[in-house]
Amino acid sequence: MVKIQKQDTTEQKILGAAKSVFLEKGMAGARMQDIADKAGINKALLHYYFKSKEKLFEMIFKEASALFFSKINGIIDADIPLFDKIENFCSAYIDMLLQNPYLPLSVLNEATKQPQRFKQKLWKNREQIFIKFAHEIASETQKRKIKSIDPAHLFMNMISMCIFPFIARPVWMISTGMDENEFRAFVEERKKTIPQFIIESLNK
Amino acid sequence: MVKIQKQDTTEQKILGAAKSVFLEKGMAGARMQDIADKAGINKALLHYYFKSKEKLFEMIFKEASALFFSKINGIIDADIPLFDKIENFCSAYIDMLLQNPYLPLSVLNEATKQPQRFKQKLWKNREQIFIKFAHEIASETQKRKIKSIDPAHLFMNMISMCIFPFIARPVWMISTGMDENEFRAFVEERKKTIPQFIIESLNK
DNA sequence: ATATAGTTTAACCAAATGGTTAAAACAAAG
DNA sequence: CTTTGTTTTAACCATTTGGTTAAACTATAT
């Protein structure tokens, strides 16, 4: 008989627990004991599966940043009209972030605190993210289909508006009085309002 | 004779060192020894001036978040035309961030990791930041001067585009190949491109 | 000169934390 | 039943780190 009841193997439980603890507390703030507790096991077993905090963190972080960057390339590289691309990107990226709200803060944090390590370990074969996007903008501008705009700024604007709300979430919630559901609804709305906002600005 | 050569008192040196260490490493990652070293003193003297890490951190963090929020209210509350207000805000806020590049990540980080503490200690008498702004938008919309837009989204868009580049700086620099100066120039440009972008989108 | 506040040195303490170890318990497969 | 890999228990270790202490030194003001 194959394993049926255990949907989660111990390793998966550990990885899940590690992800949530690391993403919430960061490398420095995370405690191995907390991870063990959250996984429902003990510290000995935790080290039985993963040699060190470093190794475990690296594993989680690699996965996290892959998630953080992968969606971008996929959609930006698609072969569809510019405006559709913008709409798709915002919608898909926000969807991903809704499922991983702590992702941006965590990834950008570690990239800030350990820039050299980040560059070495996570930026090996990654190409310029928005080269193709830049060309496309240039082309559309030349064809006089949209107003002239520096692609770097446009790209930065787009990802800023998508990502930042998740980074500023607690402050935004406190300062607007939103609760979890209202915030979720607010960000859900942004899947449409951001593309709208961008396209209004680009349209001649 | 009054003290002349010492522009910085020891207390100021400590506060300066603490600010830079805390903002770069966060509460959990900061080391008292590092702060002492950076201030050019020893740990004993550090504790002679500030009882505990907690106290020192609170001091720095209170000042940091005051800086982070104060500019916003000031400009948003000014009594000038909407578009001027947007231009002023972006320009002044980005200027402030250029002088405190680690501020946003640090403040938002601690707000995320200790939301309750943040709310208690730092959000006592602070009012809704953008109430007045919202009214203004509503009024302009009604007067048919600008396109209809939800003020919350507009406000979020604006602060996102201003703040996010500083949070994503290391990743952005790596992925675009910019160096310090180029990044500075890029953000400097944004003082104009962001208001442009927003106003193009709002104009009927 | 002497008292006072600032500063250094260096040793020290207690707690937290990452990591180890060894023995025992357990479960499943051959 | 025995073997094998997994899991627990619980003690333990080494290091880091926040924080303390006491004695000595320095400069300045009275």
Coordinates of C-alpha atoms (C1' of nucleotides) in Angstrom, one line a residue:
Chain A
M1 CA 0.0 0.0 0.0
V2 CA 1.3 3.4 -0.9
K3 CA 1.2 6.3 1.5
I4 CA -2.3 7.7 1.5
Q5 CA -3.1 9.6 4.6
K6 CA 0.2 11.6 4.7
Q7 CA -0.3 14.2 2.1
D8 CA 2.7 15.9 3.5
T9 CA 5.9 14.1 4.0
T10 CA 8.1 15.3 6.8
E11 CA 10.4 17.0 4.4
Q12 CA 7.5 18.9 2.9
K13 CA 6.2 19.8 6.4
I14 CA 9.7 21.2 7.2
L15 CA 9.9 23.1 4.0
G16 CA 6.5 24.6 4.5
A17 CA 7.2 25.6 8.0
A18 CA 10.6 27.0 7.0
K19 CA 9.1 29.0 4.2
S20 CA 6.5 30.7 6.5
V21 CA 9.0 31.4 9.2
F22 CA 11.8 32.6 7.0
L23 CA 9.5 34.8 4.9
E24 CA 8.0 36.4 8.0
K25 CA 11.0 36.8 10.1
G26 CA 13.9 36.9 7.7
M27 CA 17.1 34.9 8.0
A28 CA 18.4 36.8 11.1
G29 CA 15.0 36.7 12.9
A30 CA 14.1 33.1 12.1
R31 CA 14.6 30.5 14.9
M32 CA 15.3 26.9 14.1
Q33 CA 13.1 25.9 17.1
D34 CA 10.2 27.9 15.6
I35 CA 10.5 26.1 12.3
A36 CA 10.6 22.7 14.1
D37 CA 7.6 23.7 16.2
K38 CA 5.6 24.9 13.2
A39 CA 6.5 21.7 11.4
G40 CA 5.3 19.7 14.4
I41 CA 8.7 18.0 14.9
N42 CA 11.7 18.5 17.0
K43 CA 15.0 20.2 16.4
A44 CA 17.0 16.9 16.2
L45 CA 14.8 15.7 13.4
L46 CA 15.0 19.1 11.7
H47 CA 18.8 18.7 11.5
Y48 CA 18.4 15.1 10.5
Y49 CA 16.8 16.4 7.3
F50 CA 18.6 19.6 6.8
K51 CA 22.2 20.0 7.9
S52 CA 22.2 23.7 8.7
K53 CA 20.1 26.8 8.9
E54 CA 22.1 28.2 6.0
K55 CA 21.3 25.3 3.8
L56 CA 17.6 25.4 4.6
F57 CA 17.4 29.1 4.1
E58 CA 19.2 28.9 0.8
M59 CA 16.7 26.3 -0.4
I60 CA 13.7 28.4 0.6
F61 CA 15.2 31.6 -0.7
K62 CA 16.1 30.1 -4.0
E63 CA 12.6 28.9 -4.5
A64 CA 11.1 32.2 -3.3
S65 CA 13.1 34.4 -5.6
A66 CA 12.5 32.0 -8.5
L67 CA 8.8 32.6 -7.9
F68 CA 9.4 36.3 -7.5
F69 CA 11.1 36.6 -10.9
S70 CA 9.8 33.8 -13.0
K71 CA 6.4 35.2 -13.7
I72 CA 7.8 38.4 -14.9
N73 CA 9.9 36.9 -17.8
G74 CA 7.1 34.5 -18.8
I75 CA 4.5 37.2 -19.4
I76 CA 6.9 39.9 -20.7
D77 CA 8.2 37.6 -23.3
A78 CA 4.8 36.5 -24.6
D79 CA 3.9 37.3 -28.1
I80 CA 0.8 39.5 -27.7
P81 CA -0.1 43.2 -28.1
L82 CA 1.5 45.6 -25.6
F83 CA -1.6 46.6 -23.8
D84 CA -2.7 43.0 -23.4
K85 CA 0.7 42.2 -22.0
I86 CA 0.4 44.9 -19.4
E87 CA -3.0 43.7 -18.4
N88 CA -1.8 40.1 -18.2
F89 CA 1.2 40.9 -16.2
C90 CA -0.6 42.9 -13.6
S91 CA -3.3 40.4 -13.2
A92 CA -1.0 37.3 -13.0
Y93 CA 1.6 38.9 -10.9
I94 CA -0.9 40.2 -8.3
D95 CA -2.5 36.8 -8.2
M96 CA 0.8 35.3 -7.4
L97 CA 1.4 37.9 -4.7
L98 CA -2.0 37.3 -3.2
Q99 CA -0.9 33.8 -2.6
N100 CA 2.6 34.8 -1.3
P101 CA 2.1 38.1 0.4
Y102 CA 5.4 38.1 2.2
L103 CA 7.4 37.2 -0.8
P104 CA 8.5 40.7 -2.0
L105 CA 9.5 42.1 1.3
S106 CA 11.5 39.0 2.1
V107 CA 13.3 38.7 -1.2
L108 CA 14.1 42.4 -1.4
N109 CA 15.3 42.4 2.2
E110 CA 17.8 39.6 1.7
A111 CA 18.9 41.2 -1.6
T112 CA 19.6 44.4 0.3
K113 CA 21.3 42.8 3.3
Q114 CA 23.5 40.4 1.3
P115 CA 23.8 41.9 -2.2
Q116 CA 26.9 40.0 -3.1
R117 CA 25.5 36.7 -2.0
F118 CA 22.3 37.5 -3.9
K119 CA 24.1 38.3 -7.0
Q120 CA 26.3 35.2 -6.9
K121 CA 23.7 32.6 -5.9
L122 CA 20.6 33.9 -7.5
W123 CA 21.5 35.9 -10.5
K124 CA 23.7 33.4 -12.4
N125 CA 22.0 32.9 -15.8
R126 CA 19.3 35.5 -15.4
E127 CA 19.2 37.9 -18.3
Q128 CA 18.2 41.5 -18.4
I129 CA 14.6 41.2 -17.4
F130 CA 13.1 43.9 -19.5
I131 CA 15.2 44.1 -22.6
K132 CA 12.4 42.7 -24.8
F133 CA 9.9 44.9 -23.1
A134 CA 12.1 47.9 -23.8
H135 CA 12.3 47.1 -27.5
E136 CA 8.6 46.7 -27.7
I137 CA 8.0 50.1 -26.1
A138 CA 10.5 51.7 -28.4
S139 CA 8.8 50.2 -31.4
E140 CA 5.3 51.2 -30.4
T141 CA 6.5 54.7 -29.7
Q142 CA 8.1 54.9 -33.1
K143 CA 5.0 53.7 -34.7
R144 CA 3.3 56.6 -32.9
K145 CA 0.9 54.3 -31.2
I146 CA 1.7 55.5 -27.8
K147 CA 3.2 58.5 -26.2
S148 CA 7.0 58.6 -25.9
I149 CA 8.2 57.1 -22.6
D150 CA 11.4 55.7 -21.2
P151 CA 10.9 51.9 -21.0
A152 CA 12.8 51.7 -17.8
H153 CA 10.5 54.2 -16.1
L154 CA 7.4 52.5 -17.5
F155 CA 8.6 49.1 -16.3
M156 CA 9.5 50.4 -12.9
N157 CA 6.1 52.1 -12.6
M158 CA 4.3 49.0 -13.4
I159 CA 6.1 46.7 -11.0
S160 CA 6.1 49.3 -8.3
M161 CA 2.3 49.7 -8.4
C162 CA 1.9 45.9 -8.4
I163 CA 4.4 45.0 -5.7
F164 CA 4.5 47.9 -3.3
P165 CA 1.0 47.4 -1.8
F166 CA 2.2 44.1 -0.5
I167 CA 5.3 45.5 1.1
A168 CA 3.4 48.4 2.7
R169 CA 0.4 46.2 3.6
P170 CA 0.5 46.6 7.4
V171 CA 1.1 50.3 7.3
W172 CA -1.6 50.8 4.7
M173 CA -4.1 48.7 6.6
I174 CA -3.5 50.7 9.8
S175 CA -3.6 54.0 8.1
T176 CA -6.7 53.3 6.1
G177 CA -8.4 51.1 8.7
M178 CA -8.8 48.3 6.2
D179 CA -9.1 44.7 7.5
E180 CA -7.8 41.6 5.8
N181 CA -10.7 41.2 3.5
E182 CA -10.9 44.8 2.5
F183 CA -7.2 44.8 1.7
R184 CA -7.6 41.7 -0.4
A185 CA -10.5 43.4 -2.3
F186 CA -8.5 46.5 -2.7
V187 CA -5.5 44.6 -4.3
E188 CA -7.9 42.6 -6.3
E189 CA -9.3 45.8 -7.8
R190 CA -5.8 46.8 -8.7
K191 CA -5.5 44.0 -11.2
K192 CA -7.8 46.2 -13.3
T193 CA -7.0 49.8 -12.1
I194 CA -3.3 49.5 -12.7
P195 CA -3.5 48.6 -16.3
Q196 CA -6.2 51.2 -16.8
F197 CA -4.0 53.8 -15.2
I198 CA -1.0 52.9 -17.3
I199 CA -2.9 52.7 -20.6
E200 CA -4.6 56.0 -20.0
S201 CA -1.2 57.5 -19.6
L202 CA 0.2 55.9 -22.7
N203 CA -2.6 56.5 -25.0
K204 CA -2.3 59.3 -27.4
Chain B
M1 CA 35.9 78.2 25.7
V2 CA 33.1 76.3 24.1
K3 CA 33.6 73.0 22.4
I4 CA 34.7 73.9 18.8
Q5 CA 36.4 71.0 17.2
K6 CA 33.9 68.4 18.2
Q7 CA 31.0 69.0 15.8
D8 CA 29.6 65.7 16.8
T9 CA 29.0 64.9 20.4
T10 CA 29.4 61.3 21.4
E11 CA 25.6 60.9 21.7
Q12 CA 25.2 62.1 18.2
K13 CA 27.9 59.8 17.0
I14 CA 26.1 56.9 18.6
L15 CA 22.8 57.9 17.2
G16 CA 24.3 58.3 13.7
A17 CA 26.0 54.9 13.9
A18 CA 22.9 53.3 15.3
K19 CA 20.8 54.7 12.6
S20 CA 23.0 53.4 9.8
V21 CA 23.3 49.9 11.4
F22 CA 19.7 49.5 12.3
L23 CA 18.4 50.7 9.0
E24 CA 20.8 48.4 7.1
K25 CA 20.5 45.3 9.2
G26 CA 17.2 45.7 11.0
M27 CA 16.5 45.2 14.7
A28 CA 17.3 41.5 14.7
G29 CA 20.4 41.7 12.5
A30 CA 22.0 44.7 14.2
R31 CA 24.9 44.1 16.6
M32 CA 25.6 46.5 19.5
Q33 CA 29.3 45.9 18.9
D34 CA 28.9 47.1 15.3
I35 CA 27.2 50.2 16.4
A36 CA 29.9 50.9 19.0
D37 CA 32.6 50.3 16.3
K38 CA 30.9 52.5 13.8
A39 CA 30.6 55.3 16.4
G40 CA 34.3 54.9 17.2
I41 CA 33.7 54.0 20.9
N42 CA 33.4 50.8 23.0
K43 CA 30.4 48.8 24.1
A44 CA 30.7 49.9 27.7
L45 CA 30.3 53.5 26.7
L46 CA 27.5 52.7 24.4
H47 CA 25.6 51.2 27.3
Y48 CA 26.7 54.2 29.4
Y49 CA 24.6 56.4 27.0
F50 CA 21.8 54.1 26.1
K51 CA 20.6 51.5 28.5
S52 CA 19.5 48.8 26.1
K53 CA 19.3 47.8 22.4
E54 CA 15.5 48.1 22.7
K55 CA 15.7 51.7 23.9
L56 CA 18.2 52.7 21.3
F57 CA 16.3 51.0 18.5
E58 CA 13.0 52.6 19.6
M59 CA 14.7 56.0 19.4
I60 CA 16.0 55.5 16.0
F61 CA 12.9 53.9 14.7
K62 CA 10.6 56.6 16.0
E63 CA 12.7 59.2 14.3
A64 CA 12.9 57.2 11.1
S65 CA 9.2 56.6 10.8
A66 CA 8.5 60.2 11.7
L67 CA 10.6 61.1 8.7
F68 CA 9.0 58.5 6.6
F69 CA 5.5 59.8 7.2
S70 CA 5.9 63.5 8.0
K71 CA 6.7 64.8 4.5
I72 CA 3.6 63.1 3.2
N73 CA 1.1 65.0 5.3
G74 CA 2.9 68.3 4.9
I75 CA 2.7 68.4 1.2
I76 CA -0.7 66.7 0.8
D77 CA -2.2 69.2 3.1
A78 CA -0.8 72.2 1.3
D79 CA -3.2 74.6 -0.3
I80 CA -2.2 74.4 -3.9
P81 CA -3.6 73.0 -7.2
L82 CA -3.8 69.2 -7.4
F83 CA -1.2 68.8 -10.2
D84 CA 1.3 71.1 -8.4
K85 CA 0.7 69.1 -5.3
I86 CA 1.5 65.8 -7.1
E87 CA 4.7 67.4 -8.6
N88 CA 5.7 68.7 -5.2
F89 CA 5.1 65.5 -3.4
C90 CA 7.1 63.3 -5.8
S91 CA 10.0 65.7 -5.9
A92 CA 10.2 66.4 -2.2
Y93 CA 9.6 62.8 -1.2
I94 CA 12.2 61.4 -3.6
D95 CA 14.7 64.0 -2.4
M96 CA 14.2 62.8 1.1
L97 CA 14.6 59.2 0.1
L98 CA 17.8 60.0 -1.8
Q99 CA 19.2 61.1 1.5
N100 CA 17.7 58.1 3.4
P101 CA 17.7 55.2 0.9
Y102 CA 17.3 52.5 3.5
L103 CA 14.4 54.2 5.3
P104 CA 11.4 52.6 3.5
L105 CA 12.6 49.0 3.6
S106 CA 13.5 49.4 7.3
V107 CA 10.3 51.0 8.4
L108 CA 8.1 48.7 6.4
N109 CA 10.0 45.7 7.6
E110 CA 9.6 46.5 11.3
A111 CA 5.9 47.3 10.7
T112 CA 5.5 43.9 9.1
K113 CA 7.4 42.0 11.8
Q114 CA 5.9 43.8 14.7
P115 CA 2.6 45.2 13.6
Q116 CA 1.1 45.5 17.0
R117 CA 4.1 47.3 18.4
F118 CA 4.1 49.5 15.4
K119 CA 0.5 50.4 15.8
Q120 CA 0.9 51.1 19.5
K121 CA 4.1 53.1 19.6
L122 CA 4.0 54.9 16.2
W123 CA 0.5 55.4 15.2
K124 CA -1.0 57.1 18.3
N125 CA -2.3 60.5 17.0
R126 CA -1.7 60.0 13.4
E127 CA -4.8 60.7 11.3
Q128 CA -5.8 59.2 8.1
I129 CA -3.1 60.3 5.8
F130 CA -5.0 60.9 2.6
I131 CA -8.4 62.0 3.7
K132 CA -7.9 65.5 2.4
F133 CA -6.3 64.2 -0.7
A134 CA -9.3 62.0 -1.4
H135 CA -11.7 64.9 -1.1
E136 CA -9.6 66.9 -3.5
I137 CA -9.7 64.2 -6.0
A138 CA -13.4 63.7 -5.6
S139 CA -13.9 67.4 -6.1
E140 CA -11.7 67.6 -9.2
T141 CA -13.5 64.6 -10.7
Q142 CA -16.9 66.2 -10.1
K143 CA -15.7 69.4 -11.7
R144 CA -14.9 67.2 -14.7
K145 CA -11.3 68.5 -14.6
I146 CA -9.8 65.0 -14.4
K147 CA -10.9 61.5 -15.3
S148 CA -12.7 59.6 -12.6
I149 CA -10.4 57.7 -10.4
D150 CA -10.5 56.0 -6.9
P151 CA -8.4 58.3 -4.7
A152 CA -7.1 55.3 -2.8
H153 CA -5.7 53.8 -5.9
L154 CA -4.3 57.0 -7.2
F155 CA -2.6 57.7 -3.8
M156 CA -1.2 54.1 -3.7
N157 CA 0.1 54.5 -7.3
M158 CA 1.9 57.6 -6.4
I159 CA 3.6 56.5 -3.3
S160 CA 4.4 53.1 -4.9
M161 CA 6.2 54.7 -7.8
C162 CA 8.1 57.0 -5.5
I163 CA 9.1 54.6 -2.8
F164 CA 9.4 51.2 -4.5
P165 CA 12.6 51.9 -6.5
F166 CA 14.5 52.4 -3.2
I167 CA 13.2 49.1 -1.8
A168 CA 14.1 47.2 -5.0
R169 CA 17.4 49.1 -5.5
P170 CA 19.9 46.3 -5.2
V171 CA 17.8 44.0 -7.4
W172 CA 17.2 46.7 -9.9
M173 CA 20.8 47.6 -10.1
I174 CA 21.9 44.1 -10.6
S175 CA 19.3 43.4 -13.2
T176 CA 19.8 46.6 -15.2
G177 CA 23.6 46.8 -14.6
M178 CA 23.3 50.3 -13.2
D179 CA 25.9 51.6 -10.8
E180 CA 25.4 53.9 -7.9
N181 CA 25.5 57.1 -10.0
E182 CA 23.3 55.8 -12.7
F183 CA 20.7 54.7 -10.2
R184 CA 20.9 58.1 -8.5
A185 CA 20.3 59.7 -11.9
F186 CA 17.5 57.3 -12.7
V187 CA 15.7 58.1 -9.5
E188 CA 16.4 61.8 -10.0
E189 CA 14.6 61.6 -13.3
R190 CA 11.7 60.0 -11.6
K191 CA 11.0 63.3 -9.8
K192 CA 9.7 64.5 -13.2
T193 CA 8.6 61.3 -15.0
I194 CA 6.3 60.2 -12.2
P195 CA 4.2 63.3 -12.1
Q196 CA 4.2 63.4 -15.9
F197 CA 3.0 59.8 -15.9
I198 CA 0.3 60.5 -13.4
I199 CA -0.9 63.7 -15.0
E200 CA -1.1 62.2 -18.5
S201 CA -3.3 59.5 -17.0
L202 CA -5.6 61.9 -15.2
N203 CA -6.0 64.5 -17.9
K204 CA -9.1 64.4 -19.9
Chain C
dA1 C1' 44.3 70.5 43.5
dT2 C1' 40.5 68.3 43.3
dA3 C1' 36.1 66.9 42.0
dT4 C1' 33.4 65.6 38.1
dA5 C1' 31.9 63.6 33.9
dG6 C1' 33.4 61.2 30.0
dT7 C1' 36.1 57.2 28.3
dT8 C1' 38.8 53.0 28.0
dT9 C1' 40.1 48.4 29.2
dA10 C1' 39.2 44.0 30.0
dA11 C1' 37.2 40.6 32.3
dC12 C1' 33.0 38.6 33.2
dC13 C1' 27.9 36.8 33.3
dA14 C1' 23.6 34.9 31.7
dA15 C1' 20.6 33.8 28.0
dA16 C1' 19.7 32.5 23.5
dT17 C1' 20.8 29.8 19.8
dG18 C1' 22.7 26.7 16.2
dG19 C1' 24.2 22.3 16.2
dT20 C1' 25.5 17.5 18.1
dT21 C1' 25.0 13.1 20.2
dA22 C1' 23.5 8.7 22.0
dA23 C1' 20.1 5.8 23.4
dA24 C1' 15.6 4.4 23.1
dA25 C1' 11.0 3.9 20.7
dC26 C1' 8.5 3.0 16.6
dA27 C1' 6.8 1.5 12.1
dA28 C1' 7.1 -0.9 8.0
dA29 C1' 9.2 -4.2 4.9
dG30 C1' 11.6 -8.5 3.9
Chain D
dC1 C1' 11.5 -11.9 14.0
dT2 C1' 14.7 -9.0 12.3
dT3 C1' 16.3 -5.2 9.8
dT4 C1' 16.1 -0.6 8.4
dG5 C1' 15.0 4.1 8.3
dT6 C1' 12.4 7.5 10.9
dT7 C1' 11.3 9.9 15.2
dT8 C1' 11.6 11.2 19.9
dT9 C1' 13.8 12.4 24.2
dA10 C1' 17.0 14.8 26.6
dA11 C1' 21.2 16.0 27.7
dC12 C1' 24.9 18.6 26.1
dC13 C1' 28.4 21.9 23.7
dA14 C1' 30.3 26.0 21.6
dT15 C1' 29.5 30.4 20.1
dT16 C1' 27.3 34.7 19.9
dT17 C1' 25.4 38.4 22.0
dG18 C1' 23.3 41.8 25.1
dG19 C1' 24.6 43.6 29.2
dT20 C1' 27.4 44.5 33.6
dT21 C1' 31.2 45.7 36.5
dA22 C1' 35.3 47.7 38.5
dA23 C1' 39.4 49.9 38.1
dA24 C1' 42.1 53.1 35.9
dC25 C1' 42.8 57.2 32.9
dT26 C1' 41.8 61.9 30.9
dA27 C1' 40.2 66.3 30.4
dT28 C1' 37.8 70.1 32.1
dA29 C1' 35.8 73.2 35.3
dT30 C1' 35.7 75.1 39.8

